[in-house]
Amino acid sequence: MTSVKGWALGAATGIAAMLGSAAHAVEIEYWQYFFDARVSAMEQLIENFEAANPDITVKMTHFPYADYRTKVAAAIPAGEGPDVVQLFYGWLNDYVEADLIQPLPTDAFPVDRIETEFFPMVGAMRRGDAYMALPTAVRSLALFYNTRLFDDAGIESPPATLDELVEVAKKLTQVDGAGNITQVGITTGMTAQDHHWFREVLIRQFGGEPYTDGYKTVNYNTDAGMKALEFYAGLEKTHNVTASGFMDEPQAAFKAGRAGMHIDGSFRIGSLNKTRGLKWGVAELPAGPDGTKSNYSSYWVNAITTKAEGEKYDAAVKFMEYVTSDEAMQIWLDVVGELPAKPSVGMTEANANDEVFGPFIRGLEYANTTVFANESGQRQILVDMVARTDIEGQPLAESLAVAAEAEQKLLDEYYAE
């Protein structure tokens, strides 16, 4: 039988151990915007991380997308909010200039290892001799196609080249007795993903480069840029396989079964899976005239905030190491449907050959990432470029020149600040 003295001594030892453990425990905060699948995936990652690091607790907070940037910008300067934060890659300059995030430590995240292990587009996150942030997952573009409409038109496979794209689109387009298009062969719309397709895919496929000087100088008012615009505008003006504003949004037309083909991002997979009655497939983007392949990639990244110091900083580094690991990327793919940021995960036989994810993943090998100064403003310039040719009848070359001048002014003003 244990004596009262022995019991008291044991209890005291246990309490001391508990207090000692609590004293060495650290809690960090992780913030992201609210999206069901992303929250579910992060809950799983946090559970795995805490099991492997019992002295660290990660508290996740999420906000509606519309409020997210405002909340982050207010919290961190006040010494509150996240120690690790999620941000869109296009916001990086703003976060760095506002002193909201700090460089990743080069001992844990050496530049040469990152540039060996990750897909090339993450290089946009490098500033000087360190990386400011890294993604768990990335996105790319691919060609969605309606398999039922393909079968009805006797088309056996999706187009592999831009020339084939035009010919397939012609077979899929339907018009009524008055000549109005009732079914487009392919959707178009710069307000959706086409501004990325134009910049990083078509211009490069016609032999150009959309920007130089680290995306600070516009470089598409060129022969290549003109050829890219002629091809894009020609889908409607020359080949009559699409119509501006058809069903308001390109993705809406595809979901409604009124479009044979649609270029969109991997993030569209989830909503298409939930669209009843829609049968679709995915293919890599059609290659250019000389077989050139190109793609556009975007992504959300995680970064350590300037609020994280001392033990919280050390814990944040460990958490960043886990959420950028191969295991975390596979979980994110399985739960969210976004693509792994490393070839070691993305290019496995199972993932690279997956009938849905595969075309997007293979596209990452030749994808480029636009470093935006103001994504919405730069997108609007290309929207206006096409609209001027439609509404005002402005010649393509003139509209292209106006767009390039307007975007250069935007970039000059941004970087001057």
CSV table of C-alpha atoms in Angstrom, one decimal:
chain,number,residue,atom,x,y,z
A,1,MET,CA,0.0,0.0,0.0
A,2,THR,CA,1.3,3.5,-0.9
A,3,SER,CA,1.9,5.7,2.1
A,4,VAL,CA,0.3,9.1,2.2
A,5,LYS,CA,3.7,10.6,2.2
A,6,GLY,CA,4.6,8.6,-0.9
A,7,TRP,CA,1.4,9.5,-2.6
A,8,ALA,CA,2.0,13.2,-1.9
A,9,LEU,CA,5.5,13.0,-3.2
A,10,GLY,CA,4.3,11.3,-6.4
A,11,ALA,CA,1.5,13.8,-6.9
A,12,ALA,CA,3.9,16.7,-6.5
A,13,THR,CA,6.3,15.1,-9.0
A,14,GLY,CA,3.5,14.7,-11.5
A,15,ILE,CA,2.3,18.2,-11.0
A,16,ALA,CA,5.8,19.6,-11.4
A,17,ALA,CA,6.2,17.6,-14.6
A,18,MET,CA,3.0,18.9,-16.0
A,19,LEU,CA,4.0,22.5,-15.1
A,20,GLY,CA,7.4,21.9,-16.7
A,21,SER,CA,5.8,20.6,-19.9
A,22,ALA,CA,3.3,23.6,-20.0
A,23,ALA,CA,6.2,26.0,-19.4
A,24,HIS,CA,8.0,24.7,-22.5
A,25,ALA,CA,4.9,24.4,-24.7
A,26,VAL,CA,4.3,27.1,-27.3
A,27,GLU,CA,1.2,28.1,-29.3
A,28,ILE,CA,1.4,29.7,-32.7
A,29,GLU,CA,-1.4,31.1,-34.8
A,30,TYR,CA,-2.1,30.2,-38.5
A,31,TRP,CA,-4.4,32.3,-40.6
A,32,GLN,CA,-6.0,31.6,-44.0
A,33,TYR,CA,-9.1,32.7,-45.8
A,34,PHE,CA,-12.2,30.5,-45.5
A,35,PHE,CA,-12.7,27.8,-48.1
A,36,ASP,CA,-14.2,24.5,-46.9
A,37,ALA,CA,-11.6,22.1,-48.5
A,38,ARG,CA,-8.7,24.3,-47.5
A,39,VAL,CA,-9.8,24.4,-43.9
A,40,SER,CA,-10.3,20.6,-43.8
A,41,ALA,CA,-6.9,20.0,-45.3
A,42,MET,CA,-5.2,22.3,-42.8
A,43,GLU,CA,-7.0,20.7,-39.9
A,44,GLN,CA,-5.4,17.4,-41.0
A,45,LEU,CA,-2.0,18.9,-41.4
A,46,ILE,CA,-2.2,20.6,-38.0
A,47,GLU,CA,-3.2,17.3,-36.4
A,48,ASN,CA,-0.3,15.5,-37.9
A,49,PHE,CA,2.2,18.3,-37.0
A,50,GLU,CA,1.1,18.4,-33.4
A,51,ALA,CA,1.3,14.7,-33.1
A,52,ALA,CA,5.0,14.9,-34.2
A,53,ASN,CA,5.6,18.1,-32.1
A,54,PRO,CA,3.7,17.7,-28.8
A,55,ASP,CA,5.3,20.8,-27.4
A,56,ILE,CA,3.7,23.0,-30.2
A,57,THR,CA,0.1,23.9,-30.6
A,58,VAL,CA,-1.2,25.5,-33.8
A,59,LYS,CA,-4.4,27.6,-33.6
A,60,MET,CA,-6.0,28.1,-36.9
A,61,THR,CA,-8.2,31.2,-37.7
A,62,HIS,CA,-9.9,31.9,-41.0
A,63,PHE,CA,-11.9,34.8,-42.4
A,64,PRO,CA,-14.1,35.3,-45.4
A,65,TYR,CA,-12.0,36.1,-48.5
A,66,ALA,CA,-13.4,39.7,-48.7
A,67,ASP,CA,-12.2,40.6,-45.2
A,68,TYR,CA,-8.9,38.6,-45.2
A,69,ARG,CA,-6.3,41.1,-46.3
A,70,THR,CA,-7.7,43.9,-44.1
A,71,LYS,CA,-7.6,41.6,-41.0
A,72,VAL,CA,-4.0,40.6,-41.7
A,73,ALA,CA,-2.9,44.1,-42.4
A,74,ALA,CA,-4.4,45.4,-39.1
A,75,ALA,CA,-3.4,42.5,-36.8
A,76,ILE,CA,0.4,42.0,-37.5
A,77,PRO,CA,1.6,45.6,-36.9
A,78,ALA,CA,-0.3,45.6,-33.7
A,79,GLY,CA,1.6,42.5,-32.5
A,80,GLU,CA,-1.5,40.3,-32.8
A,81,GLY,CA,-2.8,37.7,-35.2
A,82,PRO,CA,-0.9,35.1,-37.1
A,83,ASP,CA,2.7,33.8,-36.7
A,84,VAL,CA,2.3,31.9,-40.1
A,85,VAL,CA,0.0,33.5,-42.7
A,86,GLN,CA,-1.4,32.4,-46.0
A,87,LEU,CA,-1.2,34.9,-48.9
A,88,PHE,CA,-1.7,35.0,-52.6
A,89,TYR,CA,1.6,35.1,-54.5
A,90,GLY,CA,0.6,38.3,-56.2
A,91,TRP,CA,0.4,40.1,-52.9
A,92,LEU,CA,4.0,39.4,-51.9
A,93,ASN,CA,5.4,42.8,-52.8
A,94,ASP,CA,2.7,44.5,-50.7
A,95,TYR,CA,3.3,42.2,-47.7
A,96,VAL,CA,7.1,42.7,-47.9
A,97,GLU,CA,6.8,46.5,-48.2
A,98,ALA,CA,4.3,46.7,-45.3
A,99,ASP,CA,6.8,44.6,-43.2
A,100,LEU,CA,4.2,42.0,-42.5
A,101,ILE,CA,6.4,39.0,-43.2
A,102,GLN,CA,10.1,38.1,-42.8
A,103,PRO,CA,12.5,36.0,-44.9
A,104,LEU,CA,12.5,32.3,-44.4
A,105,PRO,CA,15.7,31.3,-42.6
A,106,THR,CA,18.3,30.0,-45.1
A,107,ASP,CA,19.5,27.2,-42.8
A,108,ALA,CA,16.1,25.6,-42.9
A,109,PHE,CA,15.2,26.8,-46.4
A,110,PRO,CA,18.4,27.1,-48.4
A,111,VAL,CA,17.9,28.7,-51.8
A,112,ASP,CA,19.7,26.0,-53.8
A,113,ARG,CA,17.6,23.3,-52.3
A,114,ILE,CA,14.3,25.1,-52.9
A,115,GLU,CA,15.3,25.8,-56.5
A,116,THR,CA,16.1,22.1,-56.9
A,117,GLU,CA,13.1,20.6,-55.2
A,118,PHE,CA,10.2,22.9,-56.2
A,119,PHE,CA,8.7,23.6,-59.6
A,120,PRO,CA,10.4,26.6,-61.2
A,121,MET,CA,7.5,29.1,-60.8
A,122,VAL,CA,8.1,29.4,-57.0
A,123,GLY,CA,11.2,31.5,-57.9
A,124,ALA,CA,8.8,34.5,-57.8
A,125,MET,CA,9.0,34.2,-54.0
A,126,ARG,CA,12.7,34.9,-53.9
A,127,ARG,CA,14.0,38.2,-52.7
A,128,GLY,CA,17.7,38.6,-52.8
A,129,ASP,CA,19.4,35.7,-51.0
A,130,ALA,CA,16.3,34.2,-49.3
A,131,TYR,CA,12.8,33.1,-50.0
A,132,MET,CA,10.0,35.1,-48.4
A,133,ALA,CA,7.3,32.4,-48.7
A,134,LEU,CA,6.6,29.0,-50.2
A,135,PRO,CA,3.5,27.1,-51.4
A,136,THR,CA,2.1,23.8,-50.3
A,137,ALA,CA,0.2,23.6,-53.6
A,138,VAL,CA,0.0,25.4,-56.9
A,139,ARG,CA,-2.4,25.8,-59.8
A,140,SER,CA,-2.1,25.7,-63.6
A,141,LEU,CA,-4.3,25.9,-66.6
A,142,ALA,CA,-5.6,23.1,-68.8
A,143,LEU,CA,-8.3,22.6,-71.5
A,144,PHE,CA,-11.6,21.3,-70.2
A,145,TYR,CA,-13.8,19.6,-72.9
A,146,ASN,CA,-17.4,18.3,-72.9
A,147,THR,CA,-17.1,14.6,-73.8
A,148,ARG,CA,-20.8,14.4,-74.7
A,149,LEU,CA,-20.5,17.2,-77.2
A,150,PHE,CA,-17.3,15.7,-78.6
A,151,ASP,CA,-19.0,12.3,-79.1
A,152,ASP,CA,-22.0,14.0,-80.8
A,153,ALA,CA,-19.6,15.8,-83.2
A,154,GLY,CA,-17.6,12.6,-83.9
A,155,ILE,CA,-14.4,14.1,-82.3
A,156,GLU,CA,-12.2,11.4,-80.9
A,157,SER,CA,-9.7,13.3,-78.9
A,158,PRO,CA,-9.0,16.9,-77.7
A,159,PRO,CA,-6.8,19.2,-79.8
A,160,ALA,CA,-3.0,19.0,-79.3
A,161,THR,CA,-2.2,22.2,-81.2
A,162,LEU,CA,-3.7,25.6,-81.7
A,163,ASP,CA,-4.5,24.8,-85.3
A,164,GLU,CA,-6.4,21.7,-84.2
A,165,LEU,CA,-8.1,23.8,-81.5
A,166,VAL,CA,-9.7,26.0,-84.2
A,167,GLU,CA,-10.8,23.0,-86.3
A,168,VAL,CA,-12.3,21.2,-83.4
A,169,ALA,CA,-14.0,24.4,-82.2
A,170,LYS,CA,-15.6,24.7,-85.7
A,171,LYS,CA,-17.1,21.3,-85.4
A,172,LEU,CA,-18.5,22.0,-81.9
A,173,THR,CA,-20.1,25.4,-82.8
A,174,GLN,CA,-23.8,25.6,-83.4
A,175,VAL,CA,-25.9,28.6,-84.7
A,176,ASP,CA,-29.6,29.2,-85.1
A,177,GLY,CA,-31.4,30.2,-88.3
A,178,ALA,CA,-30.6,33.8,-87.7
A,179,GLY,CA,-26.9,33.1,-87.5
A,180,ASN,CA,-26.7,33.5,-83.7
A,181,ILE,CA,-24.3,31.2,-81.9
A,182,THR,CA,-26.3,28.9,-79.6
A,183,GLN,CA,-23.3,26.7,-78.6
A,184,VAL,CA,-19.7,27.9,-78.7
A,185,GLY,CA,-16.8,25.7,-79.7
A,186,ILE,CA,-14.6,27.3,-77.1
A,187,THR,CA,-15.3,29.9,-74.4
A,188,THR,CA,-13.4,33.2,-74.4
A,189,GLY,CA,-13.3,36.0,-71.9
A,190,MET,CA,-10.3,38.1,-70.5
A,191,THR,CA,-12.2,38.5,-67.2
A,192,ALA,CA,-11.8,34.8,-66.6
A,193,GLN,CA,-8.5,33.0,-67.2
A,194,ASP,CA,-7.9,34.1,-70.7
A,195,HIS,CA,-5.7,37.1,-69.7
A,196,HIS,CA,-3.3,34.5,-68.3
A,197,TRP,CA,-3.6,32.3,-71.4
A,198,PHE,CA,-2.8,35.3,-73.6
A,199,ARG,CA,0.2,36.6,-71.5
A,200,GLU,CA,2.0,33.5,-70.4
A,201,VAL,CA,0.9,31.0,-73.1
A,202,LEU,CA,0.0,32.5,-76.4
A,203,ILE,CA,2.6,35.2,-76.5
A,204,ARG,CA,5.4,32.7,-75.6
A,205,GLN,CA,4.0,30.1,-78.1
A,206,PHE,CA,4.3,32.7,-80.9
A,207,GLY,CA,8.0,33.3,-79.9
A,208,GLY,CA,7.7,36.3,-77.5
A,209,GLU,CA,8.1,37.1,-73.9
A,210,PRO,CA,5.4,39.1,-72.2
A,211,TYR,CA,7.6,41.1,-69.9
A,212,THR,CA,11.3,41.7,-69.3
A,213,ASP,CA,13.3,43.1,-66.4
A,214,GLY,CA,11.7,40.9,-63.8
A,215,TYR,CA,8.1,41.7,-65.0
A,216,LYS,CA,8.7,45.5,-64.7
A,217,THR,CA,8.8,46.1,-68.4
A,218,VAL,CA,6.0,45.3,-70.8
A,219,ASN,CA,7.2,43.4,-73.9
A,220,TYR,CA,4.2,42.3,-75.8
A,221,ASN,CA,3.7,45.2,-78.2
A,222,THR,CA,5.8,43.0,-80.6
A,223,ASP,CA,5.3,40.8,-83.6
A,224,ALA,CA,4.7,37.8,-81.2
A,225,GLY,CA,2.2,39.8,-79.2
A,226,MET,CA,0.4,40.8,-82.4
A,227,LYS,CA,0.2,37.2,-83.6
A,228,ALA,CA,-1.1,36.1,-80.2
A,229,LEU,CA,-3.8,38.7,-80.3
A,230,GLU,CA,-4.7,37.9,-83.9
A,231,PHE,CA,-5.1,34.2,-82.9
A,232,TYR,CA,-7.2,35.1,-79.8
A,233,ALA,CA,-9.4,37.7,-81.5
A,234,GLY,CA,-9.7,35.5,-84.6
A,235,LEU,CA,-11.5,32.8,-82.7
A,236,GLU,CA,-14.5,35.2,-82.8
A,237,LYS,CA,-13.8,37.6,-85.6
A,238,THR,CA,-12.4,35.1,-88.2
A,239,HIS,CA,-13.5,31.6,-87.3
A,240,ASN,CA,-16.8,32.4,-85.5
A,241,VAL,CA,-16.4,29.7,-83.0
A,242,THR,CA,-17.1,31.8,-79.9
A,243,ALA,CA,-18.9,35.0,-78.9
A,244,SER,CA,-18.0,37.7,-76.4
A,245,GLY,CA,-20.2,37.7,-73.3
A,246,PHE,CA,-21.8,34.4,-74.2
A,247,MET,CA,-23.8,33.4,-71.2
A,248,ASP,CA,-22.0,36.2,-69.3
A,249,GLU,CA,-19.2,34.0,-67.9
A,250,PRO,CA,-17.1,31.4,-69.7
A,251,GLN,CA,-17.3,28.8,-66.9
A,252,ALA,CA,-21.1,29.2,-66.8
A,253,ALA,CA,-21.4,28.3,-70.4
A,254,PHE,CA,-19.3,25.3,-70.0
A,255,LYS,CA,-21.2,24.1,-66.9
A,256,ALA,CA,-24.5,24.6,-68.8
A,257,GLY,CA,-23.2,22.3,-71.6
A,258,ARG,CA,-23.3,25.1,-74.1
A,259,ALA,CA,-19.5,25.2,-74.7
A,260,GLY,CA,-17.4,22.4,-76.2
A,261,MET,CA,-14.1,23.6,-74.7
A,262,HIS,CA,-13.1,25.9,-71.9
A,263,ILE,CA,-9.6,26.9,-70.6
A,264,ASP,CA,-9.6,27.2,-66.8
A,265,GLY,CA,-7.5,26.5,-63.7
A,266,SER,CA,-7.3,23.3,-61.6
A,267,PHE,CA,-9.3,25.1,-58.9
A,268,ARG,CA,-12.4,24.6,-61.2
A,269,ILE,CA,-12.4,20.8,-60.8
A,270,GLY,CA,-14.4,20.8,-57.6
A,271,SER,CA,-17.3,22.9,-58.9
A,272,LEU,CA,-17.4,20.9,-62.2
A,273,ASN,CA,-17.5,17.6,-60.2
A,274,LYS,CA,-20.7,19.0,-58.5
A,275,THR,CA,-22.4,20.0,-61.8
A,276,ARG,CA,-25.1,17.4,-62.4
A,277,GLY,CA,-25.3,15.9,-65.8
A,278,LEU,CA,-22.0,17.4,-67.1
A,279,LYS,CA,-19.5,15.0,-68.6
A,280,TRP,CA,-16.1,16.3,-69.1
A,281,GLY,CA,-12.4,15.6,-69.6
A,282,VAL,CA,-9.2,17.5,-69.3
A,283,ALA,CA,-6.2,17.8,-71.6
A,284,GLU,CA,-3.0,19.8,-71.6
A,285,LEU,CA,-3.1,23.2,-73.3
A,286,PRO,CA,-2.7,23.0,-77.1
A,287,ALA,CA,0.9,23.6,-78.2
A,288,GLY,CA,1.9,26.6,-80.4
A,289,PRO,CA,2.8,26.7,-84.1
A,290,ASP,CA,6.2,25.1,-83.6
A,291,GLY,CA,5.2,22.7,-80.9
A,292,THR,CA,6.0,25.1,-78.1
A,293,LYS,CA,4.3,24.3,-74.8
A,294,SER,CA,3.6,26.9,-72.2
A,295,ASN,CA,1.4,27.4,-69.2
A,296,TYR,CA,0.6,29.8,-66.4
A,297,SER,CA,0.8,28.9,-62.7
A,298,SER,CA,-0.5,30.7,-59.7
A,299,TYR,CA,-0.5,29.7,-56.1
A,300,TRP,CA,-1.1,30.7,-52.4
A,301,VAL,CA,1.9,30.6,-50.2
A,302,ASN,CA,2.6,30.5,-46.5
A,303,ALA,CA,5.0,32.9,-44.8
A,304,ILE,CA,6.3,33.6,-41.3
A,305,THR,CA,5.1,37.0,-40.1
A,306,THR,CA,7.1,39.7,-38.4
A,307,LYS,CA,5.1,39.1,-35.3
A,308,ALA,CA,6.8,35.7,-34.7
A,309,GLU,CA,9.7,36.0,-32.4
A,310,GLY,CA,11.7,33.7,-30.0
A,311,GLU,CA,10.0,30.4,-29.3
A,312,LYS,CA,7.1,31.3,-31.6
A,313,TYR,CA,9.5,32.0,-34.4
A,314,ASP,CA,11.2,28.6,-33.9
A,315,ALA,CA,7.8,26.8,-33.9
A,316,ALA,CA,6.7,28.7,-37.0
A,317,VAL,CA,9.8,27.5,-38.8
A,318,LYS,CA,9.1,23.9,-37.9
A,319,PHE,CA,5.5,24.4,-39.0
A,320,MET,CA,6.6,25.9,-42.3
A,321,GLU,CA,8.9,22.9,-42.8
A,322,TYR,CA,6.0,20.5,-42.4
A,323,VAL,CA,3.4,22.3,-44.6
A,324,THR,CA,6.0,22.4,-47.4
A,325,SER,CA,6.8,18.7,-47.1
A,326,ASP,CA,6.0,15.9,-49.5
A,327,GLU,CA,3.5,14.5,-47.1
A,328,ALA,CA,1.6,17.7,-46.7
A,329,MET,CA,1.5,18.3,-50.5
A,330,GLN,CA,-0.1,14.9,-51.1
A,331,ILE,CA,-2.7,15.5,-48.4
A,332,TRP,CA,-3.5,18.9,-50.0
A,333,LEU,CA,-3.9,17.3,-53.4
A,334,ASP,CA,-6.2,14.6,-52.0
A,335,VAL,CA,-8.4,16.9,-49.9
A,336,VAL,CA,-8.4,20.2,-51.8
A,337,GLY,CA,-7.5,19.1,-55.4
A,338,GLU,CA,-4.7,21.7,-55.7
A,339,LEU,CA,-1.4,20.5,-57.2
A,340,PRO,CA,1.8,19.7,-55.4
A,341,ALA,CA,4.5,22.3,-55.5
A,342,LYS,CA,7.2,19.8,-55.9
A,343,PRO,CA,7.9,17.4,-58.8
A,344,SER,CA,8.7,14.7,-56.2
A,345,VAL,CA,5.0,14.6,-55.4
A,346,GLY,CA,3.4,15.9,-58.5
A,347,MET,CA,5.4,13.8,-61.0
A,348,THR,CA,4.8,10.4,-59.4
A,349,GLU,CA,3.3,7.9,-61.8
A,350,ALA,CA,-0.1,8.0,-60.1
A,351,ASN,CA,-0.4,11.8,-59.9
A,352,ALA,CA,1.1,12.7,-63.3
A,353,ASN,CA,-1.0,10.2,-65.1
A,354,ASP,CA,-4.2,10.9,-63.3
A,355,GLU,CA,-6.9,11.5,-65.9
A,356,VAL,CA,-8.1,14.7,-64.1
A,357,PHE,CA,-5.1,16.1,-62.3
A,358,GLY,CA,-2.4,14.8,-64.7
A,359,PRO,CA,-2.8,17.4,-67.4
A,360,PHE,CA,-2.5,20.2,-64.9
A,361,ILE,CA,0.5,18.6,-63.1
A,362,ARG,CA,2.4,18.0,-66.4
A,363,GLY,CA,1.8,21.6,-67.3
A,364,LEU,CA,3.7,22.8,-64.3
A,365,GLU,CA,7.0,21.6,-65.9
A,366,TYR,CA,6.7,24.4,-68.5
A,367,ALA,CA,4.6,27.0,-66.5
A,368,ASN,CA,5.5,30.6,-65.9
A,369,THR,CA,4.2,32.8,-63.1
A,370,THR,CA,3.4,36.5,-63.8
A,371,VAL,CA,4.8,38.8,-61.1
A,372,PHE,CA,1.9,41.2,-60.8
A,373,ALA,CA,2.1,44.7,-59.5
A,374,ASN,CA,-1.7,45.0,-59.5
A,375,GLU,CA,-3.4,41.9,-60.9
A,376,SER,CA,-6.9,43.4,-61.2
A,377,GLY,CA,-5.6,46.5,-62.9
A,378,GLN,CA,-3.4,44.5,-65.3
A,379,ARG,CA,-6.3,42.2,-66.1
A,380,GLN,CA,-8.6,45.1,-66.8
A,381,ILE,CA,-6.1,46.5,-69.3
A,382,LEU,CA,-6.4,43.3,-71.4
A,383,VAL,CA,-10.2,43.3,-71.0
A,384,ASP,CA,-10.3,46.8,-72.4
A,385,MET,CA,-7.8,45.8,-75.1
A,386,VAL,CA,-10.3,43.2,-76.5
A,387,ALA,CA,-13.3,45.4,-75.9
A,388,ARG,CA,-12.0,48.3,-77.9
A,389,THR,CA,-11.7,46.0,-81.0
A,390,ASP,CA,-15.2,44.7,-80.4
A,391,ILE,CA,-17.1,47.8,-79.5
A,392,GLU,CA,-15.1,50.6,-81.2
A,393,GLY,CA,-13.8,48.6,-84.1
A,394,GLN,CA,-10.2,49.7,-83.2
A,395,PRO,CA,-7.6,47.8,-85.2
A,396,LEU,CA,-5.8,45.1,-83.3
A,397,ALA,CA,-2.4,46.6,-83.6
A,398,GLU,CA,-3.6,50.0,-82.2
A,399,SER,CA,-5.4,48.4,-79.3
A,400,LEU,CA,-2.4,46.2,-78.5
A,401,ALA,CA,-0.2,49.4,-78.4
A,402,VAL,CA,-2.6,51.2,-76.2
A,403,ALA,CA,-2.7,48.3,-73.8
A,404,ALA,CA,1.0,48.0,-73.6
A,405,GLU,CA,1.4,51.7,-72.9
A,406,ALA,CA,-1.3,51.6,-70.2
A,407,GLU,CA,0.2,48.6,-68.5
A,408,GLN,CA,3.7,50.1,-68.6
A,409,LYS,CA,2.4,53.3,-66.9
A,410,LEU,CA,0.8,51.2,-64.2
A,411,LEU,CA,4.1,49.3,-63.6
A,412,ASP,CA,6.2,52.4,-63.6
A,413,GLU,CA,4.0,54.1,-61.1
A,414,TYR,CA,3.9,51.0,-58.9
A,415,TYR,CA,7.7,50.5,-58.8
A,416,ALA,CA,8.4,54.2,-58.5
A,417,GLU,CA,6.6,54.1,-55.1
